[in-house]
PDB file of C-alpha atoms in Angstrom:
ATOM      1  CA  ASN U  30     -33.516-119.535-147.502  1.00  0.00           C
ATOM      2  CA  LEU U  31     -30.869-122.000-148.564  1.00  0.00           C
ATOM      3  CA  TYR U  32     -29.481-121.425-152.058  1.00  0.00           C
ATOM      4  CA  HIS U  33     -26.473-122.768-153.918  1.00  0.00           C
ATOM      5  CA  GLY U  34     -25.825-122.483-157.635  1.00  0.00           C
ATOM      6  CA  THR U  35     -23.111-123.252-160.136  1.00  0.00           C
ATOM      7  CA  PHE U  36     -22.539-121.978-163.653  1.00  0.00           C
ATOM      8  CA  GLU U  37     -20.585-123.877-166.262  1.00  0.00           C
ATOM      9  CA  ALA U  38     -19.690-123.297-169.900  1.00  0.00           C
ATOM     10  CA  ARG U  39     -19.036-126.804-171.213  1.00  0.00           C
ATOM     11  CA  PRO U  40     -17.302-127.124-174.631  1.00  0.00           C
ATOM     12  CA  VAL U  41     -19.318-129.120-177.171  1.00  0.00           C
ATOM     13  CA  THR U  42     -17.192-128.555-180.271  1.00  0.00           C
ATOM     14  CA  THR U  43     -14.198-126.345-181.018  1.00  0.00           C
ATOM     15  CA  THR U  44     -16.568-123.427-181.703  1.00  0.00           C
ATOM     16  CA  THR U  45     -19.581-124.098-179.458  1.00  0.00           C
ATOM     17  CA  SER U  46     -20.318-124.508-175.777  1.00  0.00           C
ATOM     18  CA  LYS U  47     -23.284-125.488-173.673  1.00  0.00           C
ATOM     19  CA  LEU U  48     -24.225-123.140-170.820  1.00  0.00           C
ATOM     20  CA  ILE U  49     -25.308-124.985-167.694  1.00  0.00           C
ATOM     21  CA  TYR U  50     -26.733-123.295-164.618  1.00  0.00           C
ATOM     22  CA  ALA U  51     -27.639-125.668-161.820  1.00  0.00           C
ATOM     23  CA  PHE U  52     -29.004-124.662-158.460  1.00  0.00           C
ATOM     24  CA  VAL U  53     -30.490-126.132-155.342  1.00  0.00           C
ATOM     25  CA  TYR U  54     -32.607-124.141-152.966  1.00  0.00           C
ATOM     26  CA  ASP U  55     -34.924-124.653-150.031  1.00  0.00           C
ATOM     27  CA  ASN U  56     -37.973-122.419-149.906  1.00  0.00           C
ATOM     28  CA  SER U  57     -39.666-124.373-147.110  1.00  0.00           C
ATOM     29  CA  MET U  58     -39.804-121.221-144.997  1.00  0.00           C
ATOM     30  CA  LEU U  59     -42.547-119.861-147.287  1.00  0.00           C
ATOM     31  CA  PRO U  60     -46.056-120.151-145.843  1.00  0.00           C
ATOM     32  CA  ASP U  61     -47.684-122.624-148.257  1.00  0.00           C
ATOM     33  CA  ASP U  62     -47.426-124.623-151.488  1.00  0.00           C
ATOM     34  CA  ALA U  63     -48.830-121.761-153.575  1.00  0.00           C
ATOM     35  CA  ALA U  64     -46.121-119.393-152.318  1.00  0.00           C
ATOM     36  CA  ARG U  65     -43.443-122.030-152.942  1.00  0.00           C
ATOM     37  CA  GLU U  66     -44.681-122.647-156.501  1.00  0.00           C
ATOM     38  CA  ALA U  67     -44.789-118.892-157.187  1.00  0.00           C
ATOM     39  CA  ASP U  68     -41.217-118.571-155.880  1.00  0.00           C
ATOM     40  CA  LYS U  69     -40.093-121.466-158.084  1.00  0.00           C
ATOM     41  CA  ALA U  70     -41.766-119.939-161.162  1.00  0.00           C
ATOM     42  CA  ARG U  71     -40.174-116.537-160.463  1.00  0.00           C
ATOM     43  CA  ARG U  72     -36.715-118.038-160.049  1.00  0.00           C
ATOM     44  CA  THR U  73     -37.084-120.211-163.163  1.00  0.00           C
ATOM     45  CA  ALA U  74     -38.106-117.188-165.260  1.00  0.00           C
ATOM     46  CA  SER U  75     -35.263-115.081-163.856  1.00  0.00           C
ATOM     47  CA  PHE U  76     -32.565-117.695-164.441  1.00  0.00           C
ATOM     48  CA  THR U  77     -33.901-118.547-167.899  1.00  0.00           C
ATOM     49  CA  GLU U  78     -33.699-114.867-168.846  1.00  0.00           C
ATOM     50  CA  ARG U  79     -30.141-114.652-167.505  1.00  0.00           C
ATOM     51  CA  LEU U  80     -29.048-117.694-169.506  1.00  0.00           C
ATOM     52  CA  GLN U  81     -30.662-116.267-172.655  1.00  0.00           C
ATOM     53  CA  ASN U  82     -28.843-112.966-172.097  1.00  0.00           C
ATOM     54  CA  MET U  83     -25.519-114.765-171.596  1.00  0.00           C
ATOM     55  CA  LYS U  84     -26.113-116.805-174.741  1.00  0.00           C
ATOM     56  CA  LYS U  85     -26.867-113.671-176.775  1.00  0.00           C
ATOM     57  CA  TYR U  86     -23.836-111.857-175.361  1.00  0.00           C
ATOM     58  CA  LEU U  87     -21.531-114.752-176.210  1.00  0.00           C
ATOM     59  CA  GLU U  88     -22.988-115.250-179.683  1.00  0.00           C
ATOM     60  CA  ASP U  89     -22.556-111.535-180.411  1.00  0.00           C
ATOM     61  CA  GLY U  90     -18.946-111.733-179.235  1.00  0.00           C
ATOM     62  CA  GLY U  91     -19.599-109.221-176.477  1.00  0.00           C
ATOM     63  CA  ALA U  92     -20.189-106.441-178.995  1.00  0.00           C
ATOM     64  CA  GLY U  93     -21.524-103.250-177.468  1.00  0.00           C
ATOM     65  CA  GLN U  94     -20.936-104.364-173.891  1.00  0.00           C
TER      66      GLN U  94
END
């Protein structure tokens, strides 16, 4: 499958940033729309969890890592 993603931490103020994760992928090789939707849902959940973990890590100042 084709996949390309970028991650960016964009400053908002002097003490805050916005985390942006953008990706493009092609899951057309999957057998049907149901499989493609399931793949999309799985990827969305996975990337959302990763962003939440990064946010928590950064807000905690990397403590305990």
